Amino acid sequence: MGKNLAEKILSEKTGSDVKSGDIVVSPVDWALVQDTTGPLTVREFLALELPKLANPAHTILFIDHAAPSPQKQLSCDHTFLRKFANDYGAVLSDVGEGVCHQIMAEKYARPGDVIVGADSHTVTAGGLGAFATGMGSSDVAAAFGLGKTWFRVPETFFIRMTGKFQNHVTAKDVILHLIGLIGADGATYKALEFGGDGVADMSVTDRLTIANMAVEAGAKVGLFPSDILTQEYLTQQGRAGDYRSLTADAGAVYERIIDIDLSNLEPTIAKPHTVDNTATVTELKGTKVDQVFIGTCTNGRLSDLKQAAEILRGKRRNPGTRLLVGPASPQVLLAGMKLGYIQTLVEAGAVILPPGCAGCLGVHQGVLGDGEVCLSTANRNFLGRMGNPEGYIYLSSTPTAAASAITGVITDPREVA
Amino acid sequence: MLKGRAFKFGDNISTDLIAPGRLVHLRSNLPELAKHVLEDADPTFAARVKPGDFVVGGSNFGLGSSREHAPVIIKMAGVSAVLAKSVARIFFRNAINVGLPVLVCDTDKINEGDELEIDLASGIIQNKTNGETLTSGKLPEAMLAILNEGGLKPYIRKYGDFQI
């Protein structure tokens, strides 16, 4: 019987013939933490009294969530992580070096890898065909020391995508649509595997955006095949040698198949306070927006800067609407500068934030005021997420966010551009 | 046998509601963070909960972040188990890893303030207030083995590896 991608990767890693439902202990290729989960992970690792990191060069500590630190307690957490990385030989990615999931994609994740991270959006690397999943600090601490973890091999939903995007409809609209369709717990404990003709010309950037939000449907992983576009991406990153082709077998078994025709998709939004509370932009047109935030591990890539710059070129943000732009990595920021996108965005009234998670998690750089509305390209709109339970977060694609920054109300990008 | 009162919450209680992101600076001071547990879902909860009590949620309890601080501070507040109709994947595993039992059952039959008695071994939940008996699904063997040792840290310290 053919294997789906999750079964294929875990079979290869464990050297056994695994199928969904099996419990396996798998080697881990990369283990990562960030600054909000890392200190607990490090303390748990030290308490395990294991002699050393199983694989220091593949153990990565990212300082991205509260970077630069806005508070002394967080500064001390950062110091603690730096010291641990130094003492144990782990890799440190410090303030300004980018969002962990973007850096995993740019520098480390390879098709077929098993990646565990103390951050739920570790799933992002599934866009490159890696079995990447978020876990808690104890699990990652064990992976730090043992170089392995246990998994229940998930059942898989196959998301079969066909057709081509309409203008100003993006990968973000696909994943918001899917989560609205199946619900915030619609894929709990499952793998989401994306395939079909629509994937063949979907850039790795788009795949990362979709995989990033698999967890918002409850999924363990969001997996894309590794193909010619994966090869091109890795080659551009100077990692041609990391490429390998990886696709599900013919006759792979899926628990459920969901069809999405990309050509029928509308610009989509998730309303407060759950990601599955979706509506089309048309339905929400005119809702006042106090702050627009473009960035994060979901939509802080070069293609997002490009989409935003194309819509905002020669225009100004609405005076009543703040516009925050957070490139996901220095590579994105530098390319955005070279190509003129950053200048265009600043001329349009944007504040450029340093590479990192910025306002997404409510620590700094965009905390909402009471009753304020943010239209964000991040992945979560939970009550309190942006630092204030009296705030309202709507999630959208970058074109929708950019168009709305101009008008000050939720706006269909097809009408502005 | 666990005994205590039910504190009832709704569906989709996220890790942001359990351990708000704005308090991220307290994550290296868990006793202080525990004073704010579930604050954005019920600001009175932390002051009212007593050792042994239960957190009872609806569907998709614990969705969101991988922050293990969420189940840790529920446990630190004295809660002896979480009951919910369904539980988000990462939270479920984190709770077991920190030694906080999670029972999946029909929580519509539990009301705020109900007195509950739970036998973890059998998964039988007696609602002493309304006389209902509920049964929770069994944990996977791997999780049961970890919970039986009191969590992942004691488990690894005992076995030195995964015995799965």
Coordinates of C-alpha atoms in Angstrom, one line a residue:
Chain A
M1 CA 0.0 0.0 0.0
G2 CA 1.3 3.5 -0.8
K3 CA 2.4 5.9 1.9
N4 CA 1.4 9.4 2.5
L5 CA 4.0 12.0 3.3
A6 CA 3.8 11.7 7.1
E7 CA 4.1 7.9 6.9
K8 CA 6.9 8.1 4.4
I9 CA 9.1 10.5 6.4
L10 CA 8.5 8.7 9.7
S11 CA 9.1 5.3 8.1
E12 CA 12.4 6.5 6.7
K13 CA 13.5 8.1 9.9
T14 CA 12.7 5.1 12.1
G15 CA 13.8 2.5 9.6
S16 CA 10.5 0.7 9.9
D17 CA 7.3 0.4 8.0
V18 CA 5.0 2.7 9.8
K19 CA 1.3 3.6 9.2
S20 CA -1.0 6.1 10.8
G21 CA -2.0 5.2 14.3
D22 CA 1.4 3.7 15.1
I23 CA 3.5 5.0 18.0
V24 CA 7.1 5.5 17.0
V25 CA 10.3 6.9 18.5
S26 CA 12.0 8.9 15.8
P27 CA 15.4 10.6 15.6
V28 CA 15.1 14.4 15.4
D29 CA 17.1 16.3 12.9
W30 CA 16.6 19.8 14.4
A31 CA 15.4 20.9 17.8
L32 CA 14.6 24.6 18.4
V33 CA 13.3 27.0 21.0
Q34 CA 12.6 30.7 21.1
D35 CA 12.9 33.2 23.9
T36 CA 9.5 32.7 25.4
T37 CA 9.7 28.9 25.6
G38 CA 13.4 28.5 25.7
P39 CA 14.2 29.4 29.3
L40 CA 11.8 26.7 30.5
T41 CA 13.2 24.2 28.0
V42 CA 16.7 24.9 29.2
R43 CA 15.8 24.5 32.8
E44 CA 14.0 21.2 32.0
F45 CA 17.0 20.0 30.0
L46 CA 19.3 20.8 32.9
A47 CA 17.0 19.1 35.4
L48 CA 17.1 15.9 33.2
E49 CA 20.8 15.7 34.1
L50 CA 21.7 14.3 30.7
P51 CA 25.4 14.9 30.0
K52 CA 25.2 17.0 26.9
L53 CA 23.2 18.0 23.9
A54 CA 22.7 15.1 21.5
N55 CA 23.5 17.3 18.5
P56 CA 24.6 20.8 19.5
A57 CA 25.0 22.0 15.9
H58 CA 21.4 21.1 15.3
T59 CA 20.1 22.6 18.5
I60 CA 19.0 26.2 17.8
L61 CA 18.0 28.9 20.3
F62 CA 16.2 31.8 18.7
I63 CA 15.7 35.2 20.3
D64 CA 12.9 36.6 18.2
H65 CA 9.7 36.9 20.2
A66 CA 10.6 39.8 22.4
A67 CA 13.6 41.2 20.4
P68 CA 14.9 43.7 21.2
S69 CA 13.7 43.1 24.8
P70 CA 11.2 45.6 26.2
Q71 CA 11.6 44.5 29.8
K72 CA 14.4 43.6 32.2
Q73 CA 13.0 40.1 33.0
L74 CA 13.0 39.3 29.3
S75 CA 16.5 40.7 28.9
C76 CA 17.6 38.3 31.7
D77 CA 15.9 35.4 29.9
H78 CA 17.9 36.3 26.8
T79 CA 21.1 36.4 28.8
F80 CA 20.3 32.9 30.2
L81 CA 19.7 31.5 26.6
R82 CA 23.0 33.1 25.3
K83 CA 24.9 31.6 28.2
F84 CA 23.4 28.2 27.6
A85 CA 24.1 28.3 23.9
N86 CA 27.7 29.2 24.6
D87 CA 28.2 26.6 27.4
Y88 CA 26.7 23.7 25.5
G89 CA 27.7 24.6 21.9
A90 CA 24.2 25.2 20.6
V91 CA 23.4 27.6 17.7
L92 CA 22.2 31.0 18.8
S93 CA 20.1 33.3 16.6
D94 CA 20.1 36.6 18.4
V95 CA 18.1 39.8 18.3
G96 CA 17.4 41.0 14.8
E97 CA 18.5 37.8 13.1
G98 CA 14.9 37.0 12.2
V99 CA 11.8 34.9 13.1
C100 CA 12.7 31.3 13.9
H101 CA 10.4 29.7 11.3
Q102 CA 11.7 32.0 8.5
I103 CA 15.3 31.2 9.5
M104 CA 14.6 27.5 9.6
A105 CA 13.3 27.7 6.1
E106 CA 16.2 29.9 4.8
K107 CA 19.1 28.1 6.5
Y108 CA 18.3 24.7 8.0
A109 CA 15.1 22.7 7.2
R110 CA 15.5 20.0 4.5
P111 CA 12.9 17.9 2.8
G112 CA 12.3 14.7 4.8
D113 CA 13.7 16.2 8.1
V114 CA 12.0 15.7 11.4
I115 CA 12.0 19.0 13.3
V116 CA 10.6 19.7 16.7
G117 CA 10.3 23.2 18.2
A118 CA 9.0 24.7 21.3
D119 CA 6.8 26.9 19.2
S120 CA 3.5 25.8 17.6
H121 CA 4.3 27.4 14.3
T122 CA 7.3 25.1 13.8
V123 CA 4.9 23.5 11.3
T124 CA 6.0 26.2 8.9
A125 CA 8.9 24.0 7.6
G126 CA 6.3 21.6 6.3
G127 CA 6.3 23.9 3.3
L128 CA 9.7 22.4 2.4
G129 CA 8.5 18.8 3.0
A130 CA 9.8 18.5 6.5
F131 CA 7.9 16.7 9.3
A132 CA 8.0 19.7 11.6
T133 CA 5.9 20.1 14.7
G134 CA 5.4 22.2 17.7
M135 CA 5.9 20.7 21.2
G136 CA 6.2 21.9 24.7
S137 CA 9.4 22.7 26.6
S138 CA 9.7 19.3 28.3
D139 CA 9.4 17.4 25.0
V140 CA 12.0 19.7 23.3
A141 CA 14.3 19.4 26.4
A142 CA 14.2 15.6 26.0
A143 CA 14.9 16.0 22.3
F144 CA 17.8 18.3 23.1
G145 CA 19.4 15.6 25.3
L146 CA 18.3 12.4 23.6
G147 CA 18.1 13.4 19.9
K148 CA 14.8 11.8 19.5
T149 CA 11.1 12.0 20.5
W150 CA 8.0 9.9 20.3
F151 CA 5.1 10.4 17.9
R152 CA 1.8 8.9 17.2
V153 CA 1.9 8.7 13.4
P154 CA -1.0 11.0 12.4
E155 CA -3.9 10.2 10.0
T156 CA -3.8 12.5 7.0
F157 CA -6.3 14.8 5.4
F158 CA -5.3 15.4 1.8
I159 CA -6.0 19.0 0.6
R160 CA -6.3 18.8 -3.2
M161 CA -5.8 22.2 -4.7
T162 CA -6.6 22.9 -8.3
G163 CA -6.8 26.0 -10.5
K164 CA -5.0 29.3 -10.3
F165 CA -5.3 32.3 -8.0
Q166 CA -7.3 35.3 -9.1
N167 CA -5.4 38.6 -8.9
H168 CA -4.8 39.7 -5.3
V169 CA -5.9 36.3 -3.9
T170 CA -3.1 34.6 -2.1
A171 CA -1.9 31.5 -0.1
K172 CA -3.2 33.2 3.1
D173 CA -6.7 33.2 1.7
V174 CA -6.4 29.5 1.0
I175 CA -5.4 28.6 4.5
L176 CA -8.0 31.0 6.1
H177 CA -10.6 29.5 3.9
L178 CA -9.6 25.9 4.8
I179 CA -9.6 26.6 8.6
G180 CA -13.1 28.3 8.2
L181 CA -14.2 25.2 6.4
I182 CA -13.0 22.5 8.8
G183 CA -12.9 24.5 12.1
A184 CA -10.1 25.3 14.6
D185 CA -10.2 21.7 15.8
G186 CA -11.1 20.2 12.5
A187 CA -7.7 18.5 12.0
T188 CA -6.7 17.9 15.6
Y189 CA -4.0 15.2 15.8
K190 CA -4.0 14.9 12.0
A191 CA -1.5 15.7 9.3
L192 CA -2.6 18.1 6.5
E193 CA -1.0 17.1 3.3
F194 CA -1.3 19.6 0.4
G195 CA -1.2 18.4 -3.2
G196 CA -2.9 18.6 -6.5
D197 CA -2.2 20.6 -9.7
G198 CA -2.5 23.9 -7.7
V199 CA 0.6 23.1 -5.7
A200 CA 2.8 22.6 -8.8
D201 CA 3.1 26.3 -9.4
M202 CA 2.7 27.5 -5.8
S203 CA 6.0 29.1 -4.6
V204 CA 7.8 27.8 -1.5
T205 CA 6.9 31.2 0.0
D206 CA 3.2 30.4 -0.4
R207 CA 3.7 26.9 0.9
L208 CA 5.3 28.2 4.0
T209 CA 2.4 30.5 4.7
I210 CA -0.1 27.7 4.3
A211 CA 1.9 25.2 6.4
N212 CA 2.5 27.8 9.1
M213 CA -1.2 27.9 9.9
A214 CA -1.9 24.1 9.8
V215 CA -1.8 24.3 13.6
E216 CA -4.7 26.7 13.6
A217 CA -6.9 23.8 12.4
G218 CA -5.3 21.7 15.2
A219 CA -3.0 19.7 12.9
K220 CA 0.3 18.2 14.0
V221 CA 2.0 19.0 10.7
G222 CA 1.2 20.7 7.4
L223 CA 3.1 18.9 4.6
F224 CA 4.0 19.8 1.1
P225 CA 5.8 17.7 -1.5
S226 CA 9.3 18.6 -2.3
D227 CA 9.6 19.3 -6.0
I228 CA 11.3 21.5 -8.6
L229 CA 10.2 24.7 -6.9
T230 CA 11.6 23.4 -3.6
Q231 CA 14.8 22.7 -5.5
E232 CA 14.9 26.2 -6.9
Y233 CA 14.2 27.7 -3.4
L234 CA 17.0 25.7 -1.8
T235 CA 19.4 26.6 -4.6
Q236 CA 18.6 30.3 -4.2
Q237 CA 19.4 29.9 -0.5
G238 CA 22.8 28.4 -1.5
R239 CA 21.7 25.0 -0.3
A240 CA 21.2 23.0 -3.5
G241 CA 22.8 20.0 -1.8
D242 CA 19.9 19.9 0.7
Y243 CA 17.4 19.2 -2.0
R244 CA 15.7 15.8 -2.5
S245 CA 12.5 15.0 -4.2
L246 CA 9.8 13.8 -1.9
T247 CA 6.2 13.0 -2.8
A248 CA 3.5 10.8 -1.5
D249 CA 3.2 7.4 -3.1
A250 CA 0.5 6.6 -5.6
G251 CA -2.3 4.9 -3.7
A252 CA -1.4 6.6 -0.4
V253 CA -4.2 6.3 2.1
Y254 CA -6.0 9.4 3.4
E255 CA -8.6 9.8 6.0
R256 CA -10.3 12.6 4.2
I257 CA -9.9 14.5 0.9
I258 CA -10.8 18.2 0.7
D259 CA -10.9 19.9 -2.6
I260 CA -10.1 23.6 -3.0
D261 CA -10.4 25.3 -6.4
L262 CA -8.0 28.3 -6.1
S263 CA -9.7 30.1 -8.9
N264 CA -12.9 30.4 -6.9
L265 CA -11.3 31.8 -3.8
E266 CA -12.2 35.2 -2.5
P267 CA -10.0 37.5 -0.3
T268 CA -10.8 36.0 3.1
I269 CA -10.6 37.3 6.7
A270 CA -10.8 35.7 10.2
K271 CA -12.8 37.8 12.6
P272 CA -12.2 38.0 16.3
H273 CA -11.5 35.9 18.4
T274 CA -11.0 32.6 16.6
V275 CA -9.2 31.8 13.4
D276 CA -12.1 29.7 12.1
N277 CA -14.5 32.6 12.4
T278 CA -14.0 33.5 8.7
A279 CA -15.8 35.7 6.3
T280 CA -15.0 37.1 2.9
V281 CA -13.6 40.7 2.6
T282 CA -16.8 41.6 0.8
E283 CA -18.9 40.8 3.9
L284 CA -16.7 42.9 6.2
K285 CA -16.0 45.8 3.9
G286 CA -16.0 49.1 5.7
T287 CA -15.0 47.9 9.2
K288 CA -12.8 50.6 10.7
V289 CA -9.1 49.6 11.3
D290 CA -6.9 51.4 13.8
Q291 CA -3.7 49.4 13.0
V292 CA -2.5 47.3 10.1
F293 CA 0.3 44.8 10.8
I294 CA 2.1 43.1 7.9
G295 CA 4.8 40.6 8.9
T296 CA 5.5 37.6 11.2
C297 CA 6.3 34.0 10.3
T298 CA 3.1 33.9 8.3
N299 CA 3.4 36.8 6.0
G300 CA 6.7 38.6 6.6
R301 CA 8.5 37.4 3.4
L302 CA 9.8 39.2 0.4
S303 CA 6.7 38.4 -1.6
D304 CA 4.6 40.2 1.1
L305 CA 6.8 43.3 0.9
K306 CA 6.3 43.2 -2.8
Q307 CA 2.5 42.8 -2.7
A308 CA 2.3 45.6 -0.1
A309 CA 4.6 48.0 -2.0
E310 CA 2.7 47.4 -5.3
I311 CA -0.6 48.4 -3.6
L312 CA 0.8 51.3 -1.5
R313 CA 3.1 52.8 -4.2
G314 CA 2.4 56.5 -4.5
K315 CA -0.3 56.4 -1.9
R316 CA -0.4 57.2 1.9
R317 CA -1.8 55.2 4.8
N318 CA -5.0 56.6 6.1
P319 CA -4.2 59.2 8.9
G320 CA -6.3 57.2 11.3
T321 CA -4.6 53.9 10.7
R322 CA -1.1 53.0 11.8
L323 CA 0.8 50.7 9.4
L324 CA 3.5 48.4 10.9
V325 CA 5.7 46.3 8.6
G326 CA 7.9 43.6 10.1
P327 CA 10.2 41.7 7.7
A328 CA 10.7 38.1 8.9
S329 CA 14.5 38.1 8.4
P330 CA 17.4 40.3 7.5
Q331 CA 17.5 38.6 4.1
V332 CA 14.0 39.7 3.5
L333 CA 14.7 43.2 4.8
L334 CA 17.8 43.6 2.7
A335 CA 16.2 42.3 -0.5
G336 CA 13.2 44.6 0.2
M337 CA 15.6 47.6 0.5
K338 CA 17.5 46.7 -2.7
L339 CA 14.3 46.3 -4.7
G340 CA 12.8 49.6 -3.3
Y341 CA 9.9 48.1 -1.5
I342 CA 11.0 49.4 1.9
Q343 CA 11.3 52.9 0.5
T344 CA 7.9 52.7 -1.0
L345 CA 6.4 51.5 2.3
V346 CA 8.1 54.2 4.3
E347 CA 6.9 56.8 1.9
A348 CA 3.4 55.4 2.3
G349 CA 3.7 56.0 6.1
A350 CA 4.7 52.6 7.3
V351 CA 6.8 52.0 10.4
I352 CA 9.5 49.3 9.6
L353 CA 10.1 47.0 12.6
P354 CA 13.2 45.0 13.1
P355 CA 13.2 41.4 11.8
G356 CA 11.4 39.3 14.5
C357 CA 7.9 38.5 15.7
A358 CA 7.1 42.1 16.5
G359 CA 3.5 42.8 17.7
C360 CA 2.1 39.3 17.0
L361 CA 2.2 38.0 20.6
G362 CA 1.4 41.2 22.4
V363 CA 4.7 41.9 24.2
H364 CA 5.8 45.0 22.3
Q365 CA 5.8 46.8 19.0
G366 CA 2.1 47.2 18.4
V367 CA 0.1 46.4 21.5
L368 CA -3.5 47.4 21.0
G369 CA -5.4 50.0 23.0
D370 CA -8.8 49.3 24.5
G371 CA -11.4 48.8 21.8
E372 CA -8.9 49.1 19.0
V373 CA -9.1 47.0 15.8
C374 CA -6.0 45.5 14.2
L375 CA -6.0 44.0 10.7
S376 CA -3.0 41.6 10.9
T377 CA -1.3 39.2 8.5
A378 CA -0.2 37.0 11.5
N379 CA -1.7 33.7 12.3
R380 CA -3.7 34.2 15.5
N381 CA -6.6 36.5 16.6
F382 CA -7.3 35.0 20.0
L383 CA -8.6 37.3 22.7
G384 CA -5.7 39.1 24.3
R385 CA -3.2 38.0 21.7
M386 CA -1.8 41.4 20.8
G387 CA -1.4 42.3 24.5
N388 CA -4.9 43.5 25.3
P389 CA -8.1 41.5 25.8
E390 CA -10.0 44.7 25.0
G391 CA -8.6 44.7 21.5
Y392 CA -10.0 43.1 18.3
I393 CA -7.8 41.2 15.8
Y394 CA -8.8 40.4 12.2
L395 CA -6.5 38.3 10.1
S396 CA -6.0 38.7 6.4
S397 CA -3.7 38.4 3.4
T398 CA -1.1 41.0 2.8
P399 CA -2.9 42.6 -0.2
T400 CA -6.1 43.0 1.9
A401 CA -4.0 44.5 4.7
A402 CA -2.2 47.0 2.4
A403 CA -5.4 48.1 0.7
S404 CA -7.1 48.6 4.1
A405 CA -4.2 50.7 5.3
I406 CA -4.9 53.2 2.6
T407 CA -8.7 53.5 3.2
G408 CA -8.6 52.9 7.0
V409 CA -11.4 50.4 6.7
I410 CA -11.4 46.7 5.6
T411 CA -11.1 46.9 1.9
D412 CA -11.0 44.5 -1.0
P413 CA -7.5 44.7 -2.6
R414 CA -9.1 44.2 -6.0
E415 CA -10.8 47.6 -5.7
V416 CA -7.8 49.6 -4.7
A417 CA -5.0 48.2 -6.8
Chain B
M1 CA -9.6 9.4 44.0
L2 CA -9.6 13.1 43.1
K3 CA -12.3 15.3 44.7
G4 CA -13.1 18.9 44.1
R5 CA -15.4 21.6 42.5
A6 CA -15.9 22.3 38.9
F7 CA -14.9 25.7 37.4
K8 CA -16.6 25.8 34.1
F9 CA -15.2 27.5 31.0
G10 CA -16.5 27.6 27.4
D11 CA -15.1 26.3 24.1
N12 CA -11.7 27.4 22.6
I13 CA -9.9 28.3 25.8
S14 CA -6.6 29.3 24.2
T15 CA -3.2 29.3 25.8
D16 CA -3.4 33.1 25.5
L17 CA -6.4 33.0 27.8
I18 CA -4.6 30.6 30.2
A19 CA -1.2 32.3 30.3
P20 CA -1.6 35.7 28.6
G21 CA 1.2 36.7 26.2
R22 CA 1.4 40.2 27.8
L23 CA 2.7 38.5 30.9
V24 CA 5.6 36.8 29.1
H25 CA 8.0 38.5 31.4
L26 CA 6.7 36.4 34.2
R27 CA 7.4 33.1 32.5
S28 CA 10.7 32.6 34.5
N29 CA 8.7 33.2 37.7
L30 CA 6.0 30.6 37.5
P31 CA 4.5 31.1 41.0
E32 CA 3.9 34.8 40.0
L33 CA 2.5 33.8 36.6
A34 CA 0.2 31.3 38.3
K35 CA -1.6 34.1 40.1
H36 CA -2.8 35.2 36.7
V37 CA -3.9 31.8 35.4
L38 CA -7.0 31.9 33.1
E39 CA -7.3 35.6 34.0
D40 CA -8.6 36.7 30.6
A41 CA -11.3 34.0 30.6
D42 CA -12.3 34.6 34.3
P43 CA -10.5 37.3 36.3
T44 CA -11.9 35.8 39.6
F45 CA -10.7 32.2 38.9
A46 CA -7.2 32.4 40.5
A47 CA -8.5 33.8 43.7
R48 CA -11.4 31.3 44.0
V49 CA -9.7 28.0 43.0
K50 CA -8.8 25.7 45.8
P51 CA -6.4 22.7 45.8
G52 CA -8.1 19.7 44.2
D53 CA -10.6 21.7 42.1
F54 CA -11.1 21.0 38.4
V55 CA -11.0 23.1 35.3
V56 CA -13.8 22.1 33.0
G57 CA -13.7 23.3 29.4
G58 CA -15.8 22.8 26.3
S59 CA -14.3 21.8 23.0
N60 CA -10.7 22.4 21.8
F61 CA -9.3 23.3 25.2
G62 CA -5.8 24.7 25.2
L63 CA -5.6 25.6 21.5
G64 CA -2.8 27.8 20.4
S65 CA 0.7 28.2 21.6
S66 CA 3.1 25.4 22.6
R67 CA 3.8 27.3 25.8
E68 CA 4.0 24.6 28.5
H69 CA 3.6 27.3 31.1
A70 CA -0.1 27.0 30.5
P71 CA -0.6 23.6 32.0
V72 CA 2.1 24.2 34.5
I73 CA 0.3 27.2 36.0
I74 CA -3.0 25.4 36.0
K75 CA -1.3 22.7 38.0
M76 CA 0.5 25.2 40.3
A77 CA -2.9 26.9 41.0
G78 CA -3.9 23.6 42.7
V79 CA -6.1 22.2 39.9
S80 CA -6.0 18.4 40.0
A81 CA -7.3 17.7 36.5
V82 CA -8.6 19.3 33.4
L83 CA -11.8 18.0 31.8
A84 CA -12.9 19.0 28.4
K85 CA -15.0 17.7 25.4
S86 CA -11.9 17.9 23.3
V87 CA -8.3 19.0 23.8
A88 CA -5.8 20.7 21.5
R89 CA -2.9 18.4 20.6
I90 CA 0.0 20.3 22.0
F91 CA -1.7 21.2 25.2
F92 CA -2.8 17.6 25.8
R93 CA 0.7 16.3 25.5
N94 CA 2.2 19.2 27.6
A95 CA -0.3 18.6 30.4
I96 CA 0.6 14.9 30.6
N97 CA 4.3 15.8 30.4
V98 CA 3.9 18.1 33.5
G99 CA 1.8 15.5 35.3
L100 CA -1.6 17.3 34.9
P101 CA -4.3 14.7 34.1
V102 CA -6.6 15.5 31.2
L103 CA -9.9 13.7 30.8
V104 CA -12.0 14.0 27.7
C105 CA -15.7 13.6 28.4
D106 CA -19.1 15.1 27.8
T107 CA -18.6 18.2 30.0
D108 CA -22.1 19.5 29.1
K109 CA -23.2 17.4 32.0
I110 CA -21.1 19.4 34.4
N111 CA -22.1 22.8 35.7
E112 CA -20.1 25.5 37.5
G113 CA -19.6 24.6 41.2
D114 CA -20.6 20.9 40.8
E115 CA -18.8 18.6 43.2
L116 CA -16.9 15.9 41.2
E117 CA -15.1 12.7 42.2
I118 CA -12.7 11.2 39.6
D119 CA -11.0 7.8 39.6
L120 CA -8.1 8.3 37.2
A121 CA -7.4 4.6 36.8
S122 CA -10.9 3.8 35.5
G123 CA -11.6 7.3 34.0
I124 CA -14.9 7.4 35.8
I125 CA -16.2 10.8 36.8
Q126 CA -19.0 11.0 39.4
N127 CA -20.9 14.2 39.5
K128 CA -22.0 14.3 43.2
T129 CA -24.2 17.4 42.6
N130 CA -26.5 16.1 39.8
G131 CA -25.8 12.3 40.1
E132 CA -24.5 11.9 36.6
T133 CA -21.7 9.4 35.9
L134 CA -19.3 10.2 33.0
T135 CA -16.6 8.1 31.5
S136 CA -13.5 9.5 29.9
G137 CA -11.6 8.1 27.0
K138 CA -8.4 6.1 27.7
L139 CA -5.0 7.8 27.3
P140 CA -2.6 6.2 24.8
E141 CA -0.2 3.8 26.5
A142 CA 2.8 6.1 25.9
M143 CA 1.0 9.0 27.7
L144 CA -0.2 6.8 30.5
A145 CA 3.3 5.6 31.2
I146 CA 4.5 9.2 31.4
L147 CA 1.7 10.3 33.6
N148 CA 2.2 7.4 35.9
E149 CA 5.7 8.6 36.5
G150 CA 4.4 12.0 37.3
G151 CA 5.5 13.6 34.0
L152 CA 8.2 13.5 31.3
K153 CA 11.0 14.7 33.5
P154 CA 10.7 12.0 36.2
Y155 CA 10.0 9.5 33.4
I156 CA 13.3 10.3 31.6
R157 CA 15.2 10.5 34.8
K158 CA 14.0 7.0 35.7
Y159 CA 14.4 5.3 32.3
G160 CA 17.0 7.5 30.7
D161 CA 15.1 7.1 27.4
F162 CA 11.7 6.5 25.8
Q163 CA 10.5 3.0 26.7
I164 CA 7.9 2.9 24.0

